[in-house]
mmCIF file of C-alpha atoms and ligand atoms in Angstrom:
data_model
loop_
_atom_site.group_PDB
_atom_site.id
_atom_site.type_symbol
_atom_site.label_atom_id
_atom_site.label_comp_id
_atom_site.label_asym_id
_atom_site.label_seq_id
_atom_site.Cartn_x
_atom_site.Cartn_y
_atom_site.Cartn_z
ATOM 1 C CA MET Z 1 -53.579 29.071 -6.959
ATOM 2 C CA ALA Z 2 -54.745 30.104 -3.486
ATOM 3 C CA SER Z 3 -51.736 32.277 -2.774
ATOM 4 C CA ALA Z 4 -48.924 33.062 -5.157
ATOM 5 C CA LEU Z 5 -45.568 31.504 -4.463
ATOM 6 C CA SER Z 6 -43.744 34.815 -4.682
ATOM 7 C CA GLU Z 7 -46.041 36.242 -1.987
ATOM 8 C CA LYS Z 8 -45.517 33.263 0.288
ATOM 9 C CA LEU Z 9 -41.762 33.419 -0.091
ATOM 10 C CA SER Z 10 -41.564 37.116 0.664
ATOM 11 C CA ARG Z 11 -43.642 36.549 3.784
ATOM 12 C CA LEU Z 12 -41.222 33.823 4.817
ATOM 13 C CA VAL Z 13 -38.243 36.054 4.164
ATOM 14 C CA LYS Z 14 -39.777 38.814 6.284
ATOM 15 C CA GLU Z 15 -39.936 36.355 9.161
ATOM 16 C CA MET Z 16 -36.255 35.668 8.670
ATOM 17 C CA ARG Z 17 -35.346 39.368 8.972
ATOM 18 C CA GLY Z 18 -33.060 40.129 11.812
ATOM 19 C CA GLN Z 19 -30.992 37.079 11.180
ATOM 20 C CA ALA Z 20 -27.446 37.839 10.203
ATOM 21 C CA ARG Z 21 -27.642 35.772 7.056
ATOM 22 C CA ILE Z 22 -29.727 33.239 5.218
ATOM 23 C CA THR Z 23 -28.895 29.723 6.311
ATOM 24 C CA GLU Z 24 -29.295 26.343 4.734
ATOM 25 C CA SER Z 25 -32.275 25.719 6.962
ATOM 26 C CA ASN Z 26 -33.940 28.902 5.636
ATOM 27 C CA VAL Z 27 -33.439 27.534 2.144
ATOM 28 C CA GLN Z 28 -35.127 24.295 3.219
ATOM 29 C CA ASP Z 29 -38.099 26.329 4.482
ATOM 30 C CA MET Z 30 -38.335 28.099 1.159
ATOM 31 C CA LEU Z 31 -38.113 24.816 -0.715
ATOM 32 C CA ARG Z 32 -41.014 23.549 1.359
ATOM 33 C CA GLU Z 33 -43.100 26.482 0.103
ATOM 34 C CA VAL Z 34 -42.058 25.766 -3.472
ATOM 35 C CA ARG Z 35 -43.059 22.144 -3.019
ATOM 36 C CA MET Z 36 -46.474 23.159 -1.661
ATOM 37 C CA ALA Z 37 -47.011 25.548 -4.541
ATOM 38 C CA LEU Z 38 -46.254 22.817 -7.088
ATOM 39 C CA LEU Z 39 -48.568 20.352 -5.356
ATOM 40 C CA GLU Z 40 -51.304 22.998 -5.289
ATOM 41 C CA ALA Z 41 -50.750 23.431 -9.012
ATOM 42 C CA ASP Z 42 -51.495 19.668 -9.246
ATOM 43 C CA VAL Z 43 -48.045 18.583 -10.386
ATOM 44 C CA ALA Z 44 -47.541 14.840 -9.789
ATOM 45 C CA LEU Z 45 -45.579 13.987 -6.640
ATOM 46 C CA PRO Z 46 -42.589 12.179 -8.232
ATOM 47 C CA VAL Z 47 -42.226 15.083 -10.641
ATOM 48 C CA VAL Z 48 -42.294 17.556 -7.760
ATOM 49 C CA ARG Z 49 -39.545 15.587 -5.979
ATOM 50 C CA ASP Z 50 -37.259 15.621 -9.023
ATOM 51 C CA PHE Z 51 -37.920 19.267 -9.610
ATOM 52 C CA ILE Z 52 -37.229 20.259 -5.998
ATOM 53 C CA ALA Z 53 -33.967 18.317 -6.060
ATOM 54 C CA ARG Z 54 -32.796 20.313 -9.067
ATOM 55 C CA VAL Z 55 -33.875 23.620 -7.545
ATOM 56 C CA LYS Z 56 -32.213 22.739 -4.237
ATOM 57 C CA ASP Z 57 -28.813 22.245 -5.872
ATOM 58 C CA LYS Z 58 -29.032 25.683 -7.388
ATOM 59 C CA ALA Z 59 -30.488 27.389 -4.313
ATOM 60 C CA LEU Z 60 -27.790 26.103 -2.000
ATOM 61 C CA GLY Z 61 -25.211 27.826 -4.129
ATOM 62 C CA GLN Z 62 -24.422 31.478 -3.605
ATOM 63 C CA GLU Z 63 -27.484 32.597 -5.476
ATOM 64 C CA VAL Z 64 -29.931 32.425 -2.588
ATOM 65 C CA VAL Z 65 -27.746 32.123 0.481
ATOM 66 C CA GLY Z 66 -25.675 35.174 -0.396
ATOM 67 C CA SER Z 67 -28.514 37.190 -1.869
ATOM 68 C CA LEU Z 68 -29.855 40.486 -0.518
ATOM 69 C CA ASN Z 69 -33.307 39.390 -1.536
ATOM 70 C CA PRO Z 70 -33.411 35.612 -1.050
ATOM 71 C CA GLY Z 71 -37.156 35.304 -1.670
ATOM 72 C CA GLN Z 72 -36.860 36.885 -5.084
ATOM 73 C CA ALA Z 73 -33.740 34.881 -5.837
ATOM 74 C CA MET Z 74 -35.615 31.667 -5.073
ATOM 75 C CA VAL Z 75 -38.571 32.656 -7.240
ATOM 76 C CA GLY Z 76 -36.070 33.424 -9.998
ATOM 77 C CA ILE Z 77 -34.478 29.978 -9.750
ATOM 78 C CA VAL Z 78 -37.848 28.210 -9.711
ATOM 79 C CA ASN Z 79 -39.051 30.254 -12.646
ATOM 80 C CA ARG Z 80 -35.940 29.532 -14.719
ATOM 81 C CA GLU Z 81 -36.112 25.827 -13.904
ATOM 82 C CA LEU Z 82 -39.812 25.690 -14.880
ATOM 83 C CA VAL Z 83 -39.147 27.439 -18.171
ATOM 84 C CA ALA Z 84 -36.111 25.251 -18.902
ATOM 85 C CA THR Z 85 -38.027 22.040 -18.178
ATOM 86 C CA MET Z 86 -41.278 22.894 -19.948
ATOM 87 C CA GLY Z 87 -39.741 24.835 -22.807
ATOM 88 C CA GLN Z 88 -37.078 22.331 -23.745
ATOM 89 C CA GLY Z 89 -37.186 21.438 -27.419
ATOM 90 C CA VAL Z 90 -40.320 23.469 -28.103
ATOM 91 C CA SER Z 91 -40.845 23.878 -31.811
ATOM 92 C CA ASP Z 92 -43.476 23.882 -34.485
ATOM 93 C CA LEU Z 93 -44.400 20.658 -36.260
ATOM 94 C CA ASP Z 94 -41.605 18.926 -38.100
ATOM 95 C CA LEU Z 95 -42.655 18.366 -41.691
ATOM 96 C CA ALA Z 96 -39.204 17.924 -43.164
ATOM 97 C CA VAL Z 97 -39.906 14.722 -45.052
ATOM 98 C CA GLN Z 98 -40.933 13.734 -48.531
ATOM 99 C CA PRO Z 99 -44.655 14.690 -48.601
ATOM 100 C CA PRO Z 100 -47.132 13.641 -47.463
ATOM 101 C CA ALA Z 101 -45.882 14.168 -43.916
ATOM 102 C CA VAL Z 102 -47.994 12.044 -41.592
ATOM 103 C CA ILE Z 103 -49.092 13.215 -38.157
ATOM 104 C CA LEU Z 104 -50.512 10.578 -35.806
ATOM 105 C CA MET Z 105 -52.812 11.715 -33.000
ATOM 106 C CA ALA Z 106 -52.813 9.650 -29.799
ATOM 107 C CA GLY Z 107 -54.652 10.017 -26.523
ATOM 108 C CA LEU Z 108 -57.637 8.971 -24.465
ATOM 109 C CA GLN Z 109 -61.213 9.470 -25.595
ATOM 110 C CA GLY Z 110 -62.363 12.974 -24.749
ATOM 111 C CA ALA Z 111 -58.829 14.363 -24.543
ATOM 112 C CA GLY Z 112 -59.531 16.524 -27.568
ATOM 113 C CA LYS Z 113 -57.902 14.561 -30.417
ATOM 114 C CA THR Z 114 -60.528 15.221 -33.054
ATOM 115 C CA THR Z 115 -60.829 18.893 -32.179
ATOM 116 C CA THR Z 116 -57.043 19.230 -32.168
ATOM 117 C CA THR Z 117 -56.752 17.414 -35.509
ATOM 118 C CA ALA Z 118 -58.888 20.130 -37.082
ATOM 119 C CA LYS Z 119 -57.075 22.917 -35.218
ATOM 120 C CA LEU Z 120 -53.746 21.608 -36.482
ATOM 121 C CA ALA Z 121 -55.136 21.330 -39.993
ATOM 122 C CA LYS Z 122 -56.157 24.982 -39.798
ATOM 123 C CA HIS Z 123 -52.776 25.986 -38.385
ATOM 124 C CA LEU Z 124 -50.967 24.200 -41.213
ATOM 125 C CA ILE Z 125 -53.285 25.563 -43.890
ATOM 126 C CA ASP Z 126 -53.313 29.193 -42.677
ATOM 127 C CA LYS Z 127 -49.795 29.595 -41.319
ATOM 128 C CA ARG Z 128 -47.775 27.177 -43.395
ATOM 129 C CA LYS Z 129 -49.827 27.075 -46.596
ATOM 130 C CA LYS Z 130 -50.081 23.299 -46.599
ATOM 131 C CA LYS Z 131 -52.579 21.086 -48.365
ATOM 132 C CA VAL Z 132 -54.003 18.957 -45.565
ATOM 133 C CA LEU Z 133 -55.966 15.703 -45.525
ATOM 134 C CA THR Z 134 -57.510 14.241 -42.371
ATOM 135 C CA VAL Z 135 -58.777 10.737 -41.694
ATOM 136 C CA SER Z 136 -60.403 9.077 -38.719
ATOM 137 C CA GLY Z 137 -59.458 5.579 -37.640
ATOM 138 C CA ASP Z 138 -62.084 5.625 -34.906
ATOM 139 C CA VAL Z 139 -64.196 2.758 -36.203
ATOM 140 C CA TYR Z 140 -65.796 2.244 -32.803
ATOM 141 C CA ARG Z 141 -67.618 5.553 -32.807
ATOM 142 C CA PRO Z 142 -69.252 6.477 -36.134
ATOM 143 C CA ALA Z 143 -70.079 9.882 -34.611
ATOM 144 C CA ALA Z 144 -66.350 10.564 -34.268
ATOM 145 C CA ILE Z 145 -65.837 10.035 -38.003
ATOM 146 C CA GLU Z 146 -68.650 12.480 -38.776
ATOM 147 C CA GLN Z 147 -67.292 14.950 -36.214
ATOM 148 C CA LEU Z 148 -63.929 14.919 -37.975
ATOM 149 C CA ARG Z 149 -65.644 15.516 -41.295
ATOM 150 C CA THR Z 150 -67.413 18.605 -39.914
ATOM 151 C CA VAL Z 151 -64.426 20.164 -38.184
ATOM 152 C CA THR Z 152 -62.065 19.466 -41.075
ATOM 153 C CA GLY Z 153 -64.502 21.369 -43.284
ATOM 154 C CA GLN Z 154 -64.383 24.299 -40.854
ATOM 155 C CA ALA Z 155 -60.593 24.210 -41.016
ATOM 156 C CA GLY Z 156 -60.575 24.359 -44.804
ATOM 157 C CA GLY Z 157 -58.978 20.948 -45.133
ATOM 158 C CA GLU Z 158 -60.056 17.779 -46.882
ATOM 159 C CA TRP Z 159 -61.453 14.728 -45.148
ATOM 160 C CA PHE Z 160 -60.911 11.155 -46.267
ATOM 161 C CA PRO Z 161 -63.981 8.960 -45.694
ATOM 162 C CA SER Z 162 -63.858 5.934 -43.427
ATOM 163 C CA SER Z 163 -66.539 3.697 -41.936
ATOM 164 C CA PRO Z 164 -67.046 1.423 -38.918
ATOM 165 C CA ASP Z 165 -66.922 -1.756 -41.033
ATOM 166 C CA GLN Z 166 -63.300 -1.093 -42.015
ATOM 167 C CA GLN Z 167 -60.075 -1.939 -40.208
ATOM 168 C CA PRO Z 168 -58.196 1.101 -38.871
ATOM 169 C CA LEU Z 169 -55.021 -0.140 -40.588
ATOM 170 C CA ASP Z 170 -56.716 -0.334 -43.974
ATOM 171 C CA ILE Z 171 -58.237 3.096 -43.480
ATOM 172 C CA ALA Z 172 -54.861 4.622 -42.704
ATOM 173 C CA ARG Z 173 -53.152 2.909 -45.649
ATOM 174 C CA ASN Z 174 -55.901 3.977 -48.050
ATOM 175 C CA ALA Z 175 -55.741 7.551 -46.805
ATOM 176 C CA LEU Z 176 -51.978 7.622 -47.193
ATOM 177 C CA ASP Z 177 -52.259 6.274 -50.696
ATOM 178 C CA HIS Z 178 -54.869 8.937 -51.526
ATOM 179 C CA ALA Z 179 -52.679 11.662 -50.007
ATOM 180 C CA ARG Z 180 -49.744 10.542 -52.159
ATOM 181 C CA ARG Z 181 -51.701 10.374 -55.377
ATOM 182 C CA HIS Z 182 -53.344 13.754 -54.828
ATOM 183 C CA HIS Z 183 -50.202 15.535 -53.663
ATOM 184 C CA PHE Z 184 -51.215 16.428 -50.141
ATOM 185 C CA ASP Z 185 -48.466 17.943 -48.010
ATOM 186 C CA VAL Z 186 -49.823 16.550 -44.758
ATOM 187 C CA LEU Z 187 -52.038 13.668 -43.641
ATOM 188 C CA ILE Z 188 -53.346 13.840 -40.072
ATOM 189 C CA VAL Z 189 -54.531 10.496 -38.722
ATOM 190 C CA ASP Z 190 -57.018 10.770 -35.875
ATOM 191 C CA THR Z 191 -57.273 7.579 -33.849
ATOM 192 C CA ALA Z 192 -59.692 5.856 -31.519
ATOM 193 C CA GLY Z 193 -59.361 6.620 -27.848
ATOM 194 C CA ARG Z 194 -60.655 4.614 -24.914
ATOM 195 C CA LEU Z 195 -61.750 5.974 -21.589
ATOM 196 C CA ALA Z 196 -58.778 4.277 -19.976
ATOM 197 C CA VAL Z 197 -55.576 2.857 -21.379
ATOM 198 C CA ASP Z 198 -56.024 -0.752 -22.508
ATOM 199 C CA GLU Z 199 -53.791 -3.235 -24.270
ATOM 200 C CA ALA Z 200 -55.945 -3.630 -27.403
ATOM 201 C CA MET Z 201 -55.931 0.124 -27.938
ATOM 202 C CA MET Z 202 -52.178 0.341 -27.511
ATOM 203 C CA ARG Z 203 -51.579 -2.545 -29.912
ATOM 204 C CA GLU Z 204 -53.817 -0.933 -32.506
ATOM 205 C CA ILE Z 205 -52.081 2.424 -32.358
ATOM 206 C CA ARG Z 206 -48.629 0.785 -32.470
ATOM 207 C CA GLU Z 207 -49.682 -1.041 -35.640
ATOM 208 C CA LEU Z 208 -50.985 2.189 -37.099
ATOM 209 C CA HIS Z 209 -47.688 3.855 -36.286
ATOM 210 C CA ALA Z 210 -45.761 1.095 -38.041
ATOM 211 C CA ALA Z 211 -48.024 1.293 -41.099
ATOM 212 C CA VAL Z 212 -47.999 5.052 -41.703
ATOM 213 C CA LYS Z 213 -44.563 5.955 -40.278
ATOM 214 C CA PRO Z 214 -45.528 9.379 -38.968
ATOM 215 C CA VAL Z 215 -42.998 12.198 -38.761
ATOM 216 C CA GLU Z 216 -44.948 13.504 -35.768
ATOM 217 C CA THR Z 217 -46.661 11.353 -33.141
ATOM 218 C CA LEU Z 218 -48.560 13.725 -30.897
ATOM 219 C CA PHE Z 219 -49.891 12.826 -27.479
ATOM 220 C CA VAL Z 220 -53.053 14.814 -26.827
ATOM 221 C CA VAL Z 221 -53.832 15.258 -23.157
ATOM 222 C CA ASP Z 222 -56.428 17.159 -21.174
ATOM 223 C CA ALA Z 223 -54.675 19.701 -18.924
ATOM 224 C CA MET Z 224 -57.550 19.496 -16.454
ATOM 225 C CA GLN Z 225 -56.506 15.932 -15.651
ATOM 226 C CA GLY Z 226 -53.722 17.432 -13.553
ATOM 227 C CA GLN Z 227 -51.569 14.771 -11.963
ATOM 228 C CA ASP Z 228 -53.797 11.991 -13.334
ATOM 229 C CA ALA Z 229 -52.357 12.822 -16.740
ATOM 230 C CA VAL Z 230 -49.126 11.185 -15.619
ATOM 231 C CA ASN Z 231 -50.311 7.582 -15.821
ATOM 232 C CA THR Z 232 -51.803 8.084 -19.248
ATOM 233 C CA ALA Z 233 -48.638 9.807 -20.408
ATOM 234 C CA LYS Z 234 -46.498 6.919 -19.129
ATOM 235 C CA ALA Z 235 -48.589 4.341 -20.977
ATOM 236 C CA PHE Z 236 -48.452 6.233 -24.275
ATOM 237 C CA LYS Z 237 -44.750 6.901 -23.941
ATOM 238 C CA GLU Z 238 -44.115 3.188 -23.503
ATOM 239 C CA ALA Z 239 -46.245 2.306 -26.520
ATOM 240 C CA LEU Z 240 -45.121 4.964 -28.992
ATOM 241 C CA PRO Z 241 -42.108 7.142 -29.824
ATOM 242 C CA LEU Z 242 -43.867 10.420 -29.030
ATOM 243 C CA THR Z 243 -42.518 13.502 -30.790
ATOM 244 C CA GLY Z 244 -44.696 16.071 -29.089
ATOM 245 C CA ILE Z 245 -47.510 16.872 -26.703
ATOM 246 C CA VAL Z 246 -50.646 18.934 -27.148
ATOM 247 C CA LEU Z 247 -52.157 20.091 -23.861
ATOM 248 C CA THR Z 248 -55.845 20.751 -24.372
ATOM 249 C CA LYS Z 249 -58.455 22.620 -22.324
ATOM 250 C CA MET Z 250 -55.913 24.989 -20.844
ATOM 251 C CA ASP Z 251 -58.747 27.531 -20.735
ATOM 252 C CA GLY Z 252 -60.461 25.450 -18.048
ATOM 253 C CA ASP Z 253 -57.380 24.733 -15.964
ATOM 254 C CA SER Z 254 -56.109 27.410 -13.628
ATOM 255 C CA ARG Z 255 -53.494 25.264 -11.926
ATOM 256 C CA GLY Z 256 -51.211 24.395 -14.797
ATOM 257 C CA GLY Z 257 -49.386 21.444 -13.230
ATOM 258 C CA ALA Z 258 -50.059 18.908 -16.001
ATOM 259 C CA ALA Z 259 -47.594 20.644 -18.317
ATOM 260 C CA LEU Z 260 -44.646 20.065 -16.010
ATOM 261 C CA SER Z 261 -45.692 16.495 -15.182
ATOM 262 C CA VAL Z 262 -46.333 15.371 -18.730
ATOM 263 C CA ARG Z 263 -43.186 17.052 -20.069
ATOM 264 C CA GLN Z 264 -41.017 15.382 -17.476
ATOM 265 C CA ILE Z 265 -42.633 11.937 -17.737
ATOM 266 C CA THR Z 266 -42.669 11.660 -21.533
ATOM 267 C CA GLY Z 267 -39.514 13.620 -22.332
ATOM 268 C CA ALA Z 268 -41.414 14.958 -25.365
ATOM 269 C CA PRO Z 269 -41.732 18.703 -26.003
ATOM 270 C CA ILE Z 270 -45.076 20.425 -25.467
ATOM 271 C CA LYS Z 271 -45.797 21.822 -28.905
ATOM 272 C CA PHE Z 272 -49.275 23.302 -28.635
ATOM 273 C CA ALA Z 273 -51.906 24.350 -26.135
ATOM 274 C CA GLY Z 274 -55.634 24.116 -26.743
ATOM 275 C CA VAL Z 275 -57.283 27.236 -25.347
ATOM 276 C CA SER Z 276 -60.917 26.972 -26.464
ATOM 277 C CA GLU Z 277 -63.390 24.674 -28.157
ATOM 278 C CA LYS Z 278 -63.207 26.776 -31.317
ATOM 279 C CA ILE Z 279 -61.246 25.825 -34.397
ATOM 280 C CA ASP Z 280 -58.772 28.676 -33.879
ATOM 281 C CA GLY Z 281 -58.299 27.878 -30.195
ATOM 282 C CA LEU Z 282 -54.778 26.535 -30.543
ATOM 283 C CA GLU Z 283 -51.584 28.288 -29.517
ATOM 284 C CA VAL Z 284 -47.925 27.432 -29.789
ATOM 285 C CA PHE Z 285 -47.001 26.476 -26.224
ATOM 286 C CA ASP Z 286 -45.340 29.307 -24.336
ATOM 287 C CA ALA Z 287 -43.244 27.940 -21.453
ATOM 288 C CA GLU Z 288 -42.535 31.342 -19.973
ATOM 289 C CA ARG Z 289 -46.153 32.339 -19.759
ATOM 290 C CA HIS Z 290 -47.039 28.954 -18.358
ATOM 291 C CA ALA Z 291 -44.350 29.165 -15.681
ATOM 292 C CA GLY Z 292 -45.911 32.461 -14.616
ATOM 293 C CA ARG Z 293 -49.242 30.715 -14.278
ATOM 294 C CA ILE Z 294 -47.806 27.981 -12.053
ATOM 295 C CA LEU Z 295 -45.930 30.472 -9.891
ATOM 296 C CA GLY Z 296 -49.000 32.711 -9.538
HETATM 297 P P1 LIG C 301 -61.455 13.098 -28.629
HETATM 298 O O1 LIG C 301 -62.396 12.068 -28.073
HETATM 299 O O2 LIG C 301 -60.068 12.955 -28.030
HETATM 300 O O3 LIG C 301 -61.423 13.149 -30.108
HETATM 301 O O4 LIG C 301 -61.989 14.511 -28.071
HETATM 302 P P2 LIG C 301 -62.812 15.660 -28.820
HETATM 303 O O5 LIG C 301 -61.985 16.354 -29.822
HETATM 304 O O6 LIG C 301 -64.118 15.111 -29.268
HETATM 305 O O7 LIG C 301 -63.030 16.688 -27.612
HETATM 306 C C1 LIG C 301 -63.773 16.353 -26.450
HETATM 307 C C2 LIG C 301 -64.429 17.626 -25.914
HETATM 308 O O8 LIG C 301 -63.437 18.539 -25.484
HETATM 309 C C3 LIG C 301 -65.241 18.374 -26.964
HETATM 310 O O9 LIG C 301 -66.413 18.864 -26.365
HETATM 311 C C4 LIG C 301 -64.328 19.527 -27.383
HETATM 312 O O10 LIG C 301 -65.047 20.646 -27.831
HETATM 313 C C5 LIG C 301 -63.607 19.813 -26.094
HETATM 314 N N1 LIG C 301 -62.274 20.434 -26.290
HETATM 315 C C6 LIG C 301 -61.224 19.985 -27.019
HETATM 316 N N2 LIG C 301 -60.166 20.820 -26.916
HETATM 317 C C7 LIG C 301 -60.546 21.835 -26.108
HETATM 318 C C8 LIG C 301 -59.885 23.026 -25.596
HETATM 319 O O11 LIG C 301 -58.709 23.315 -25.854
HETATM 320 N N3 LIG C 301 -60.644 23.831 -24.784
HETATM 321 C C9 LIG C 301 -61.949 23.529 -24.445
HETATM 322 N N4 LIG C 301 -62.592 24.359 -23.631
HETATM 323 N N5 LIG C 301 -62.562 22.425 -24.893
HETATM 324 C C10 LIG C 301 -61.897 21.586 -25.711
#
């Protein structure tokens, strides 16, 4: 961000020095700075409005108006609200079902679904000692099926073959059947993504969801999309009962606004962050650290 919010607020507070006390109109000025900072971080406008309304309620209480250091008090409120919003319900993957637990990956093409499928496989194999099978339902792009094969191998998981002449539903059912018979703990189903949301794609993934009954339905979204991520998130939320979000390409995004937007729009917890192209470039999402990034 061009200039950190905390810096801007302390500058503002310095200008207010000499006044007997902080007034409601001073609080409004500070809120304007907070709003600018969120927009600079590329948070979507409706999300900014909601967020500011919540912060305003808190700031108009004693906390800022009666404070000796109102700038710091405001930064504190914003920080706590960011952490509370983005960190709500954060948890590892839920696998508490009769195995195989199915994880369904959803998102646009290029969001990082295939890469994240392999990263999750590695996470589950290394950290949770699970036996993991992956399968690709992307029958439109043979290269995507091969890509999943390669990265699953790097993760130390097993890959279930599929081919472009098959129906995605049949592929998923066959993979699930294989996972059951060979006692896999987890089956991760990678799906086709389009460059933009379309009805055929949404119908297909809804059918897949109904067929494999996933315990986790993860929405994979590119953090660099910033506020544009909101429309995609809305469409996927309407189509599927999302259980979590994976924000990818966080390493290329210095602004950080997508996390707040997507969390608020979908209501689903952000479970993981993709931080590099490499197979181990996946971290459990840390709301506190991310709030620091947005605040600057
Ligand atoms: P899909 O079409 O949704 O399956 O997307 P892919 O998994 O093929 O990823 C698209 C591109 O994004 C590839 O070049 C990946 O290497 C890259 N990618 C995925 N996740 C990350 C990430 O967290 N960081 C970076 N830098 N690149 C990523």
